[in-house]
mmCIF file with all atom_site columns, C-alpha atoms in Angstrom:
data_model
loop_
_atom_site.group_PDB
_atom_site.id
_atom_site.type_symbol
_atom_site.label_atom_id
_atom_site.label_alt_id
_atom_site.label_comp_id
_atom_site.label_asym_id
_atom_site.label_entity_id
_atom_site.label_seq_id
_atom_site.pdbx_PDB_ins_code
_atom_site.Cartn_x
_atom_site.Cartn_y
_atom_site.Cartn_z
_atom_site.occupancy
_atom_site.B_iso_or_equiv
_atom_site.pdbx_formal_charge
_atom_site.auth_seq_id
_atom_site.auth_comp_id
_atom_site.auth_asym_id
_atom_site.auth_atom_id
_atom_site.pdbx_PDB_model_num
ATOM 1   C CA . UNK A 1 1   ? -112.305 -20.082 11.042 1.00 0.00 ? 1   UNK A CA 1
ATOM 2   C CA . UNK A 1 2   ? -111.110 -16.657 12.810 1.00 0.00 ? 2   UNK A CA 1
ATOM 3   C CA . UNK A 1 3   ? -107.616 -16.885 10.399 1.00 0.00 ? 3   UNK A CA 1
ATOM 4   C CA . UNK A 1 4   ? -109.023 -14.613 7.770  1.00 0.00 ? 4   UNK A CA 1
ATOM 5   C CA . UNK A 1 5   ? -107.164 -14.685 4.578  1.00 0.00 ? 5   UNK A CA 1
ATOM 6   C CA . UNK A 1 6   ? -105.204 -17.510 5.200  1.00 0.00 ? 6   UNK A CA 1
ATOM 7   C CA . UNK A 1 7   ? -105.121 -20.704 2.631  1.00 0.00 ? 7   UNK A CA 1
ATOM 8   C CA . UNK A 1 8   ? -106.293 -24.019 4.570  1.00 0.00 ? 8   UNK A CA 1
ATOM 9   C CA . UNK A 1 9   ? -104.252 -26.956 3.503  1.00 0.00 ? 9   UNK A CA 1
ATOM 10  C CA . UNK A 1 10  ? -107.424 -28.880 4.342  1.00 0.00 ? 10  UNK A CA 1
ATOM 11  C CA . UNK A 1 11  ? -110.512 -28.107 6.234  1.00 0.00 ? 11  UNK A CA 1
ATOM 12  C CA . UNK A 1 12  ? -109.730 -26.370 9.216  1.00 0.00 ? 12  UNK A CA 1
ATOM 13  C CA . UNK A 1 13  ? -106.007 -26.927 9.144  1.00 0.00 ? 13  UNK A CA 1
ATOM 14  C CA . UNK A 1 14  ? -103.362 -24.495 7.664  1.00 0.00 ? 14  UNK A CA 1
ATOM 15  C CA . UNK A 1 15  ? -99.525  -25.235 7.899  1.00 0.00 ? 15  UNK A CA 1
ATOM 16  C CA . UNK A 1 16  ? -96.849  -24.054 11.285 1.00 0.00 ? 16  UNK A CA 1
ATOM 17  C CA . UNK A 1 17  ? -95.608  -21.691 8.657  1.00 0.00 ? 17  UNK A CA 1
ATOM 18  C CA . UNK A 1 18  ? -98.960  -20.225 7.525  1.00 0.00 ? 18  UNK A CA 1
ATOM 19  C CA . UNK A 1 19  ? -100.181 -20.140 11.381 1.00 0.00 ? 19  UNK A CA 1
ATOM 20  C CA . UNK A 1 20  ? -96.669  -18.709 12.749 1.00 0.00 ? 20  UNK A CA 1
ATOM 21  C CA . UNK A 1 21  ? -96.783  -15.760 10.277 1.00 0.00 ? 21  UNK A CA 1
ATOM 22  C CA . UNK A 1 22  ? -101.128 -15.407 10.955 1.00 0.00 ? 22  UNK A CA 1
ATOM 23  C CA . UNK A 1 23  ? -100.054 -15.204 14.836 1.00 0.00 ? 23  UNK A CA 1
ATOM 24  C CA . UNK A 1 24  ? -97.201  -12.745 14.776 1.00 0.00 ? 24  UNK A CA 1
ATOM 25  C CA . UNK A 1 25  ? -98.665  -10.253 12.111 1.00 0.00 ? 25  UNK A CA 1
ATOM 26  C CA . UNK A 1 26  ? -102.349 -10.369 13.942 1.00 0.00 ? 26  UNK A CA 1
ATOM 27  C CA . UNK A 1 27  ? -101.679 -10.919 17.884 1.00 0.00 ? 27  UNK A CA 1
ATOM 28  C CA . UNK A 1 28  ? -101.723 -7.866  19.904 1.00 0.00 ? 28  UNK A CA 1
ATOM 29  C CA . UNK A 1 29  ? -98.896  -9.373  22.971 1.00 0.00 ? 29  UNK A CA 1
ATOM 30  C CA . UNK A 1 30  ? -95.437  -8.912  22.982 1.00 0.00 ? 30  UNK A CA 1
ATOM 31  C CA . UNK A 1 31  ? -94.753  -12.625 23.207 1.00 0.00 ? 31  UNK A CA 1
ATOM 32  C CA . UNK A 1 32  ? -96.694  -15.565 21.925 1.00 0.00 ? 32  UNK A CA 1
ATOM 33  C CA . UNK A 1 33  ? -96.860  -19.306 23.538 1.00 0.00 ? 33  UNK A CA 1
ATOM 34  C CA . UNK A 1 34  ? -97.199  -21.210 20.096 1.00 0.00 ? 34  UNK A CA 1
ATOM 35  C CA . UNK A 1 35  ? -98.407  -24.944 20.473 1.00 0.00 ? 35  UNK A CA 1
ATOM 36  C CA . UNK A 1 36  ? -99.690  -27.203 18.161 1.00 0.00 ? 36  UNK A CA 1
ATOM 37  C CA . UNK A 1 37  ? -102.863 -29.587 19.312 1.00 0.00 ? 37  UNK A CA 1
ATOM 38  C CA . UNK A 1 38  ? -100.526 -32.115 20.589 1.00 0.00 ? 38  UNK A CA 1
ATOM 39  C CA . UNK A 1 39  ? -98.365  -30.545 23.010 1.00 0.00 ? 39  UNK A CA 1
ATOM 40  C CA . UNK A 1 40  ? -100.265 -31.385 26.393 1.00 0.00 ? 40  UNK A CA 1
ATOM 41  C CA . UNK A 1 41  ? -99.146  -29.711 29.340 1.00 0.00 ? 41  UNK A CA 1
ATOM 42  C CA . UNK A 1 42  ? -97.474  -31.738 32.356 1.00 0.00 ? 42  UNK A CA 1
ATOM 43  C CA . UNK A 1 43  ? -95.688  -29.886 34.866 1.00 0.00 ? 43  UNK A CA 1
ATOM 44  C CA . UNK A 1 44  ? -97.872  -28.369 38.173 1.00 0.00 ? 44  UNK A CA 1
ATOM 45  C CA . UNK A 1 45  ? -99.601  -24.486 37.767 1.00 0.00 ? 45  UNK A CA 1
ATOM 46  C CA . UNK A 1 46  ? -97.217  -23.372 40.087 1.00 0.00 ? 46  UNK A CA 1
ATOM 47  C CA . UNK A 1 47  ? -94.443  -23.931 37.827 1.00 0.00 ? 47  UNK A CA 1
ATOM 48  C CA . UNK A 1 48  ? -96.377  -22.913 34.517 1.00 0.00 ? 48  UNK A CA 1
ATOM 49  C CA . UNK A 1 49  ? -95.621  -19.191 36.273 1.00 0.00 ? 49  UNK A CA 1
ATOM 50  C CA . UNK A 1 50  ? -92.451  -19.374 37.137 1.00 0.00 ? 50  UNK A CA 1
ATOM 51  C CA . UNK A 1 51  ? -91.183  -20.732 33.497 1.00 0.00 ? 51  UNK A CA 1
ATOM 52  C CA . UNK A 1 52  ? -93.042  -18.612 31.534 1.00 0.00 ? 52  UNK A CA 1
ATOM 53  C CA . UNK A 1 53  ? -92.095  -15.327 33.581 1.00 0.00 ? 53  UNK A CA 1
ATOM 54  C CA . UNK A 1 54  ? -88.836  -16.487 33.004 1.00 0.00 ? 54  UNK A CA 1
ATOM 55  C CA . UNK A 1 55  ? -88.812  -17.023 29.636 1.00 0.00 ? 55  UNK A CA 1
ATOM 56  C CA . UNK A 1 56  ? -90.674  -13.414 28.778 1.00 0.00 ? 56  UNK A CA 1
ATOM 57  C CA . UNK A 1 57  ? -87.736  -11.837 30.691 1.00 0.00 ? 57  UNK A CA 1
ATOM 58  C CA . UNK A 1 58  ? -85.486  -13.462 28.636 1.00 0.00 ? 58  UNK A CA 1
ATOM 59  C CA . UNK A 1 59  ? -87.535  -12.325 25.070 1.00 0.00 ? 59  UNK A CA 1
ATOM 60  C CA . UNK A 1 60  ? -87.096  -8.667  26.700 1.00 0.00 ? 60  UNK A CA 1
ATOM 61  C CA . UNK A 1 61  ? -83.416  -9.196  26.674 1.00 0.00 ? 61  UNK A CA 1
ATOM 62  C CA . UNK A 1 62  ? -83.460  -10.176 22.671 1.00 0.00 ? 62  UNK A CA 1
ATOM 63  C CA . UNK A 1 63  ? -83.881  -13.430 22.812 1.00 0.00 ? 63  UNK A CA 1
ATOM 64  C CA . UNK A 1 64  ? -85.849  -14.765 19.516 1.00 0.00 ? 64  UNK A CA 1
ATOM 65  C CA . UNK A 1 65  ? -87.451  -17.901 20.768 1.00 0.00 ? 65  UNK A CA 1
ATOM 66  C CA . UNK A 1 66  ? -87.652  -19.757 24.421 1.00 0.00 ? 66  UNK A CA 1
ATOM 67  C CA . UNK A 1 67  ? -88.274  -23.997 24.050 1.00 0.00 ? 67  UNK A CA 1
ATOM 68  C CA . UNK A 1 68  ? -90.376  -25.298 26.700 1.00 0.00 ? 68  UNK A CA 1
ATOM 69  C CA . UNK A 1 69  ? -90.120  -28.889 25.786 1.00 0.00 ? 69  UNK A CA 1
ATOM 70  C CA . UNK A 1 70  ? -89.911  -31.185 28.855 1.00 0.00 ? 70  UNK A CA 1
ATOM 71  C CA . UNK A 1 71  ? -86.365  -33.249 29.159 1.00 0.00 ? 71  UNK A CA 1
ATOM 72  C CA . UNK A 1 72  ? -88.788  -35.665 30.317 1.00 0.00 ? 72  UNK A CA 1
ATOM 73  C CA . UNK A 1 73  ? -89.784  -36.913 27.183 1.00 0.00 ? 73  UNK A CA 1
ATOM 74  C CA . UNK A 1 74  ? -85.778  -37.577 25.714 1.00 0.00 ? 74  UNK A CA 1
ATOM 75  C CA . UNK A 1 75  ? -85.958  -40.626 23.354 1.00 0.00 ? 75  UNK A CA 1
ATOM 76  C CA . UNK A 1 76  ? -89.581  -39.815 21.627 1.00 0.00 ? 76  UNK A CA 1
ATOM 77  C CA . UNK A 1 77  ? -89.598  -39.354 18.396 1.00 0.00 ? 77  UNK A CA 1
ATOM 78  C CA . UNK A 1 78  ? -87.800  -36.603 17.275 1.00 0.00 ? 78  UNK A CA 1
ATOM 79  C CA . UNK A 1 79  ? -86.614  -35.494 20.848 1.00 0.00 ? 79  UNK A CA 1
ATOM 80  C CA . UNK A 1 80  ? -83.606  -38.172 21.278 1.00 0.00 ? 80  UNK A CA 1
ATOM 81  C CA . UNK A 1 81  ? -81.909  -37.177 24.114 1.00 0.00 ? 81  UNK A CA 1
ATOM 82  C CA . UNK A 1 82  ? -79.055  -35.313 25.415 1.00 0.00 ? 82  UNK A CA 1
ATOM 83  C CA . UNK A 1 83  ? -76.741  -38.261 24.921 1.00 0.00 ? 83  UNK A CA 1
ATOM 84  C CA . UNK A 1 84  ? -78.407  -39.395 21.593 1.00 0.00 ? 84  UNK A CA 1
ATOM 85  C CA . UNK A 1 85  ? -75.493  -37.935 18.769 1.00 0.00 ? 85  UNK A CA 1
ATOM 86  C CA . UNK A 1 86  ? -72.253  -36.750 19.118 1.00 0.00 ? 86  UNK A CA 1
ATOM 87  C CA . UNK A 1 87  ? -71.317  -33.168 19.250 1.00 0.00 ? 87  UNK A CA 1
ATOM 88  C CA . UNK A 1 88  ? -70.642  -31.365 15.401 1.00 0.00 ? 88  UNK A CA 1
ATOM 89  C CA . UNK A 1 89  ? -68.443  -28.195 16.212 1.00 0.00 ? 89  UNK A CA 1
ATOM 90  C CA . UNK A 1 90  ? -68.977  -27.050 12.653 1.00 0.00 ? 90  UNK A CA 1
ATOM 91  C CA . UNK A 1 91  ? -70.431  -27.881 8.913  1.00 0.00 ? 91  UNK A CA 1
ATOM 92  C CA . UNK A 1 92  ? -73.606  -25.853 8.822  1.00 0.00 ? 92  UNK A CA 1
ATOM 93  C CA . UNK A 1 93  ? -77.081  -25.966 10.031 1.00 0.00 ? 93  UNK A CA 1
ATOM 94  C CA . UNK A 1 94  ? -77.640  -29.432 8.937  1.00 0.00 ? 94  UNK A CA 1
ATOM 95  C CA . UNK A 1 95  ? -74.383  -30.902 10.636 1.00 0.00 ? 95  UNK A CA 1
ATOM 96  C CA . UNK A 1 96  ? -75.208  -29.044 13.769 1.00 0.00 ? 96  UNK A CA 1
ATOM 97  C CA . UNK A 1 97  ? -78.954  -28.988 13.926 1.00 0.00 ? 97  UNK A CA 1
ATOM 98  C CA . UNK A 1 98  ? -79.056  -31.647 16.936 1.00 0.00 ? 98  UNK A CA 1
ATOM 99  C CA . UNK A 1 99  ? -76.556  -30.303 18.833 1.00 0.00 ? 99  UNK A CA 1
ATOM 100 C CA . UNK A 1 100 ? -79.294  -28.446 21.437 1.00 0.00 ? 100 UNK A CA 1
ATOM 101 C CA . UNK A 1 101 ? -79.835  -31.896 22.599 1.00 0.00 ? 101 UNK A CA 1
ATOM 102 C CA . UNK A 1 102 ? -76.502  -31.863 24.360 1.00 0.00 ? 102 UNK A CA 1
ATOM 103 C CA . UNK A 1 103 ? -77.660  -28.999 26.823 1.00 0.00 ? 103 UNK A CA 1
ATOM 104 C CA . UNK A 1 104 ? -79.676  -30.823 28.561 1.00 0.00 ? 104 UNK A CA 1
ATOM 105 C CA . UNK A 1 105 ? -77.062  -33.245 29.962 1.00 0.00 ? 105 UNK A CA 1
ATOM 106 C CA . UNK A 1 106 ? -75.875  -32.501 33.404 1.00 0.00 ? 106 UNK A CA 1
ATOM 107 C CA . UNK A 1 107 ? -73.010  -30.892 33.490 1.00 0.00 ? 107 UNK A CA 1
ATOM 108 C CA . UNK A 1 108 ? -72.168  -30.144 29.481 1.00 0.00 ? 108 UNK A CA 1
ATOM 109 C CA . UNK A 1 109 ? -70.602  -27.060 29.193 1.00 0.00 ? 109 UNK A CA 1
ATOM 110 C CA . UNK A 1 110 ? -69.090  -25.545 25.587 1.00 0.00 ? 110 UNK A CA 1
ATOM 111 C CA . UNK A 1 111 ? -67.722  -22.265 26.382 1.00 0.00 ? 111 UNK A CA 1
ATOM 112 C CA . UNK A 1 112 ? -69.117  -19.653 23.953 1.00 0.00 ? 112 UNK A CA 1
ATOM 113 C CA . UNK A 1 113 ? -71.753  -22.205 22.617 1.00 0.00 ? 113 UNK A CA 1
ATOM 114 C CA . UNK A 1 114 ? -74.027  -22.668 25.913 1.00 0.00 ? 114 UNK A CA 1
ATOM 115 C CA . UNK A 1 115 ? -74.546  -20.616 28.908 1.00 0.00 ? 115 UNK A CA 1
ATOM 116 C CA . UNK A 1 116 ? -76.817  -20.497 31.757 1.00 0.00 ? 116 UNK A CA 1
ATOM 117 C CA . UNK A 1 117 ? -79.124  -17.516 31.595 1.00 0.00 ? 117 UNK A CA 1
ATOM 118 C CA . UNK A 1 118 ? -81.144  -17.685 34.256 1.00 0.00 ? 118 UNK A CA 1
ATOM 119 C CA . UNK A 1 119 ? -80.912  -19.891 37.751 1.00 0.00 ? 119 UNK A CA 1
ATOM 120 C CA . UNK A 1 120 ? -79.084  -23.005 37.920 1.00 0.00 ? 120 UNK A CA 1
ATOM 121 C CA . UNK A 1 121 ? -79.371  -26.515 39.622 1.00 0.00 ? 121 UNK A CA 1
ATOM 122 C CA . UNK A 1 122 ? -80.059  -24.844 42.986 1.00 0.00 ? 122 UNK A CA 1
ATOM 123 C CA . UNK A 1 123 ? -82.308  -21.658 42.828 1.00 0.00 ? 123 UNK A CA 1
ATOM 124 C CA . UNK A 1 124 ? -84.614  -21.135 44.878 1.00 0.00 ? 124 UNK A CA 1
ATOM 125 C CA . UNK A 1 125 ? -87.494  -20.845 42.120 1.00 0.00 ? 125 UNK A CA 1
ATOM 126 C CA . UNK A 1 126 ? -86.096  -24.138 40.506 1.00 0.00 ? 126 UNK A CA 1
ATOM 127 C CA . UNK A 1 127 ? -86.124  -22.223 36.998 1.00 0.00 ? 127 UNK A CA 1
ATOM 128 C CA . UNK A 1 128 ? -83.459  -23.014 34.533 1.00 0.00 ? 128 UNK A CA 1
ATOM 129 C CA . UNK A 1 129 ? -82.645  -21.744 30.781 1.00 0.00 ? 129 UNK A CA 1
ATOM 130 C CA . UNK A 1 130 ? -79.801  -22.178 28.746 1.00 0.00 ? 130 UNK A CA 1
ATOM 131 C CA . UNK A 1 131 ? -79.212  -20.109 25.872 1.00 0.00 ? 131 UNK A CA 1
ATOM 132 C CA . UNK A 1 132 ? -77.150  -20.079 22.488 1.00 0.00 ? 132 UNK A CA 1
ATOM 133 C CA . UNK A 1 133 ? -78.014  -19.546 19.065 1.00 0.00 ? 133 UNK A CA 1
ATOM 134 C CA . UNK A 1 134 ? -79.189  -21.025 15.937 1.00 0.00 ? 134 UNK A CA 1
ATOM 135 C CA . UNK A 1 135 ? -75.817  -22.129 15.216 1.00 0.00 ? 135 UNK A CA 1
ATOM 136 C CA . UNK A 1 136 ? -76.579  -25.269 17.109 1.00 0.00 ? 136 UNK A CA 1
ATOM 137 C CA . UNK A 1 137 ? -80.096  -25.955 16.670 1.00 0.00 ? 137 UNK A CA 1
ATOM 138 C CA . UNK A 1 138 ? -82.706  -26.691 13.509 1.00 0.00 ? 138 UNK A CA 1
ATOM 139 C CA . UNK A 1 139 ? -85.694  -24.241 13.348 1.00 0.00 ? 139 UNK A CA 1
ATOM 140 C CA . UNK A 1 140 ? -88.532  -25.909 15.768 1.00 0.00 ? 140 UNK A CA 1
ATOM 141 C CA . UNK A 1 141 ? -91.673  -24.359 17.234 1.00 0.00 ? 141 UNK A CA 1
ATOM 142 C CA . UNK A 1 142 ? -92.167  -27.208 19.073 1.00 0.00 ? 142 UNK A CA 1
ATOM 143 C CA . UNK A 1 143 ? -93.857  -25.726 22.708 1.00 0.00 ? 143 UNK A CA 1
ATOM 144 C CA . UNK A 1 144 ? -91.877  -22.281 21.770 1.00 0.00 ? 144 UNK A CA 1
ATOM 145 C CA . UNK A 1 145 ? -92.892  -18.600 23.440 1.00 0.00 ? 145 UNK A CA 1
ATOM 146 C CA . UNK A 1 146 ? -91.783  -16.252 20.855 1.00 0.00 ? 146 UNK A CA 1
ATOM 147 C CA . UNK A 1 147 ? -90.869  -12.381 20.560 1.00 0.00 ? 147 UNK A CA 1
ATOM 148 C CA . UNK A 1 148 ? -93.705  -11.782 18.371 1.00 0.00 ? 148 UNK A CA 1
ATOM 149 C CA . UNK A 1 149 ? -92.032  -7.606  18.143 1.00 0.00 ? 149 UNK A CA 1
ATOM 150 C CA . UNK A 1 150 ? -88.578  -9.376  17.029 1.00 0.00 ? 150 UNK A CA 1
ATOM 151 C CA . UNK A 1 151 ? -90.056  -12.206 14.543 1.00 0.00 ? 151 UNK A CA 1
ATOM 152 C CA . UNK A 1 152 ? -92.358  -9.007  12.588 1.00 0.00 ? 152 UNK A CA 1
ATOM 153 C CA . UNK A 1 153 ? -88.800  -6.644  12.256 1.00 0.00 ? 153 UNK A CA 1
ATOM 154 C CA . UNK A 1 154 ? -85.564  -8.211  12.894 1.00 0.00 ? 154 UNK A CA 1
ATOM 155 C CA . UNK A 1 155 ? -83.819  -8.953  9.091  1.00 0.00 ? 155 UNK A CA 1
ATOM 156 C CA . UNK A 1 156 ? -81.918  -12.397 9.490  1.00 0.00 ? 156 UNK A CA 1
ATOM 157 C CA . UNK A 1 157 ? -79.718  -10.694 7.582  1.00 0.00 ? 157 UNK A CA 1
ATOM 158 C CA . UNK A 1 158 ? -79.166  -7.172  5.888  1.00 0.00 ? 158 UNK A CA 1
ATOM 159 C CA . UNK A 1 159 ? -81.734  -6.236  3.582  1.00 0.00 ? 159 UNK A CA 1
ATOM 160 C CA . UNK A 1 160 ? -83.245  -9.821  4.092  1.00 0.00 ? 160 UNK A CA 1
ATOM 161 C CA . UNK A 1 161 ? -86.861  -11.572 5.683  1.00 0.00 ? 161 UNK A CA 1
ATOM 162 C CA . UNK A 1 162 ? -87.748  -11.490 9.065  1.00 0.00 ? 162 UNK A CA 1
ATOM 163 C CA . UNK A 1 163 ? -88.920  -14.818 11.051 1.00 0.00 ? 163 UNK A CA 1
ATOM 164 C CA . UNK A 1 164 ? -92.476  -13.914 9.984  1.00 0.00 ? 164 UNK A CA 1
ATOM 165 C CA . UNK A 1 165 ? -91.751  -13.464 6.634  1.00 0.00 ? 165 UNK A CA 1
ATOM 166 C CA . UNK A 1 166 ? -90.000  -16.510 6.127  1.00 0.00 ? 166 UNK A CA 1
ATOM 167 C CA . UNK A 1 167 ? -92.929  -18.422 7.657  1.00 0.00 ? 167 UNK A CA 1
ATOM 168 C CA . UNK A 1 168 ? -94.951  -17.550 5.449  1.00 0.00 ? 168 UNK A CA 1
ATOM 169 C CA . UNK A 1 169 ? -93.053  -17.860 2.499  1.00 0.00 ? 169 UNK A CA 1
ATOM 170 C CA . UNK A 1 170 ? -92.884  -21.373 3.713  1.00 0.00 ? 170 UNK A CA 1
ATOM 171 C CA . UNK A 1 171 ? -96.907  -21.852 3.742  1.00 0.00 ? 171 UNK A CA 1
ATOM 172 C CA . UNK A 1 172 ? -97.045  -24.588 1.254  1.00 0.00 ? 172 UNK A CA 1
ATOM 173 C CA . UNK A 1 173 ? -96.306  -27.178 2.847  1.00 0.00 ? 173 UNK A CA 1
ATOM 174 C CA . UNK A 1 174 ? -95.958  -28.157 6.482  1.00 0.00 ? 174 UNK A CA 1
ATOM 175 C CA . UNK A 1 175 ? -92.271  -29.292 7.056  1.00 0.00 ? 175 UNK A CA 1
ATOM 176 C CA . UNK A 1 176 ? -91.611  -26.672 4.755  1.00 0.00 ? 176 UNK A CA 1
ATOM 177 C CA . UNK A 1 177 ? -91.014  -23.894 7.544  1.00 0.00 ? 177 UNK A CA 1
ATOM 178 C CA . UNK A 1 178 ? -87.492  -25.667 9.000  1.00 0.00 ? 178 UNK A CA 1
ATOM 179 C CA . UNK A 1 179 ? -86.462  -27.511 5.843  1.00 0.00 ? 179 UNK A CA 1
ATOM 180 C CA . UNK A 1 180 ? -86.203  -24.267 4.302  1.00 0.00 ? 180 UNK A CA 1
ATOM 181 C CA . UNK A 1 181 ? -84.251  -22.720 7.220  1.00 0.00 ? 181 UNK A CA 1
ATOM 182 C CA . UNK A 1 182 ? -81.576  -25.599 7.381  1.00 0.00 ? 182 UNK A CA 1
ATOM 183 C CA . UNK A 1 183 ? -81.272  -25.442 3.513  1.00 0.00 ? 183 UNK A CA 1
ATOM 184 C CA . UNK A 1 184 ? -80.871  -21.633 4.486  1.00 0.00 ? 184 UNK A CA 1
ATOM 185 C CA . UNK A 1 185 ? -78.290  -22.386 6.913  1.00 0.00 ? 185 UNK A CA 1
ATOM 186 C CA . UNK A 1 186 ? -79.999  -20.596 9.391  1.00 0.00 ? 186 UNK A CA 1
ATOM 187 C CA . UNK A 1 187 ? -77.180  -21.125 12.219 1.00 0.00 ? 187 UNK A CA 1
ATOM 188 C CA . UNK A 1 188 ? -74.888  -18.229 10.562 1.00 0.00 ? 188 UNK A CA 1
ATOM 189 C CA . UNK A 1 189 ? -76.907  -15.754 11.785 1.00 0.00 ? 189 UNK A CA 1
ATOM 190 C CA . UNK A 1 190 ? -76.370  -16.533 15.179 1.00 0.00 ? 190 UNK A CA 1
ATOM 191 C CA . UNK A 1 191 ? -80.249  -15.898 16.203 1.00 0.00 ? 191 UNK A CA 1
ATOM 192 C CA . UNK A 1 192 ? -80.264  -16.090 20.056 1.00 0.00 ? 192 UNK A CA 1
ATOM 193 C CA . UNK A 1 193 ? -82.244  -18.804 21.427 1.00 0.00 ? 193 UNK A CA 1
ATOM 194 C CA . UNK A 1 194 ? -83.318  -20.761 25.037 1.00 0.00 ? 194 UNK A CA 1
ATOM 195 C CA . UNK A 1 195 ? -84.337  -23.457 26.080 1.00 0.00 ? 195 UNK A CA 1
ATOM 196 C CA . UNK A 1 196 ? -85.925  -24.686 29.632 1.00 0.00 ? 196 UNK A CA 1
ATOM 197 C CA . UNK A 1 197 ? -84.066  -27.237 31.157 1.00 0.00 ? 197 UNK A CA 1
ATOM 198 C CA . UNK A 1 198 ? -87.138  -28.928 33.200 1.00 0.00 ? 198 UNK A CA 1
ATOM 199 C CA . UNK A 1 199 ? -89.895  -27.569 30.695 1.00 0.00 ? 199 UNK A CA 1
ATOM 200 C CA . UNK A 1 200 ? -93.493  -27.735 30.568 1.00 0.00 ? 200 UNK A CA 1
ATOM 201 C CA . UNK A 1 201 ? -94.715  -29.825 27.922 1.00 0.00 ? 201 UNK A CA 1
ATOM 202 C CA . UNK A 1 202 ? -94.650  -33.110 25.914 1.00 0.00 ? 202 UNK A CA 1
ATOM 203 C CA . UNK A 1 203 ? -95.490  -34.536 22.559 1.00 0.00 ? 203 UNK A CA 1
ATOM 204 C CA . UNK A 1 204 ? -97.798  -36.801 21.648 1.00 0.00 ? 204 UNK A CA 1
ATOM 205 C CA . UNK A 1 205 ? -99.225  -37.777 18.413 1.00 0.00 ? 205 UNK A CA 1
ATOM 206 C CA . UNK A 1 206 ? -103.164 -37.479 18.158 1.00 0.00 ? 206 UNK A CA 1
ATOM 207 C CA . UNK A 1 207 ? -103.666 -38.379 15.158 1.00 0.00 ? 207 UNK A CA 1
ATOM 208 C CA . UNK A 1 208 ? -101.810 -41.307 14.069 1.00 0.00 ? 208 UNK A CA 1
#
């Protein structure tokens, strides 16, 4: 009810497109934690600090989006695991949309595809991100914190839409957000992304 001028798909519910574009033209922070009902928390409070202080400094730097999906949940629906497909060097967004998966396996490296940005399997703080681009990942907000200041003005592409604008061109429907960016072939504009390798939050399905 406080998403004025927004067009509810049914009662009380609007698309991720609709409610991503609501959230970055209306929010007042520099970064925005975007969850959907389903995404329960499951890592201690101590650690909810740590990752999330982690993951602004890493939005300072120009990152676009930070995943905080826990590794704990590989082979759930969607989420199949590091070890779940084989690794596509090439072919497009749709060839190489699953290829984020692999960064969570110990010890994968791809030199100029995947690097650690911050910590690594022995800091002190126990925080770890990886980063690369939308080369080798579909378009999720699936327990993402977000550069709200880069999603309202950075152009994909010269003279193109920013990541606000393309959500809501994709209100209408509500896988319409990513299908549109892998028929887009989102992963030549190289947008920078991370990921947390422990995370902070699973997925599961309230409503059937």
């Amino acid at each position: 009810r406080f998403m004025k001028g927004v067009t509810q798909v049914k009662p009380n519910v609007v698309t991720i497109g609709q409610a991503f574009a609501w959230a970055m033209a209306n929010m007042a922070t520099d970064s925005v934690l975007f969850l959907e009902k389903d995404f329960p928390l499951v890592m201690p409070a101590h650690q909810v600090d740590v990752q999330l202080s982690a993951a602004a400094t890493m939005l300072s730097r120009g990152v676009a989006v930070v995943y905080l999906r826990s590794r704990t949940q590989q082979g759930c629906d969607s989420f199949l695991g590091c070890s779940a497909v084989p690794w596509v060097d090439r072919g497009g967004s749709w060839a190489t949309r699953t290829n984020w998966w692999k960064f969570y396996c110990d010890g994968f490296e791809k030199a100029g595809r995947v690097a650690d940005c911050i910590g690594d399997a022995h800091n002190a703080s126990g925080v770890r991100l990886r980063c690369y681009t939308s080369e080798d990942a579909n378009w999720s907000l699936n327990a993402a914190l977000i550069n709200r200041r880069r999603a309202m003005r950075k152009r994909l592409w010269e003279g193109g839409q920013t990541l606000a604008e393309l959500g809501q061109a994709a209100a209408r429907r509500q896988d319409a957000f990513e299908n549109d960016m892998l028929q887009r072939n989102w992963g030549k504009y190289k947008v920078p992304l991370c990921i947390s390798y422990d995370g902070l939050f699973t997925h599961y399905e309230v409503d059937g």
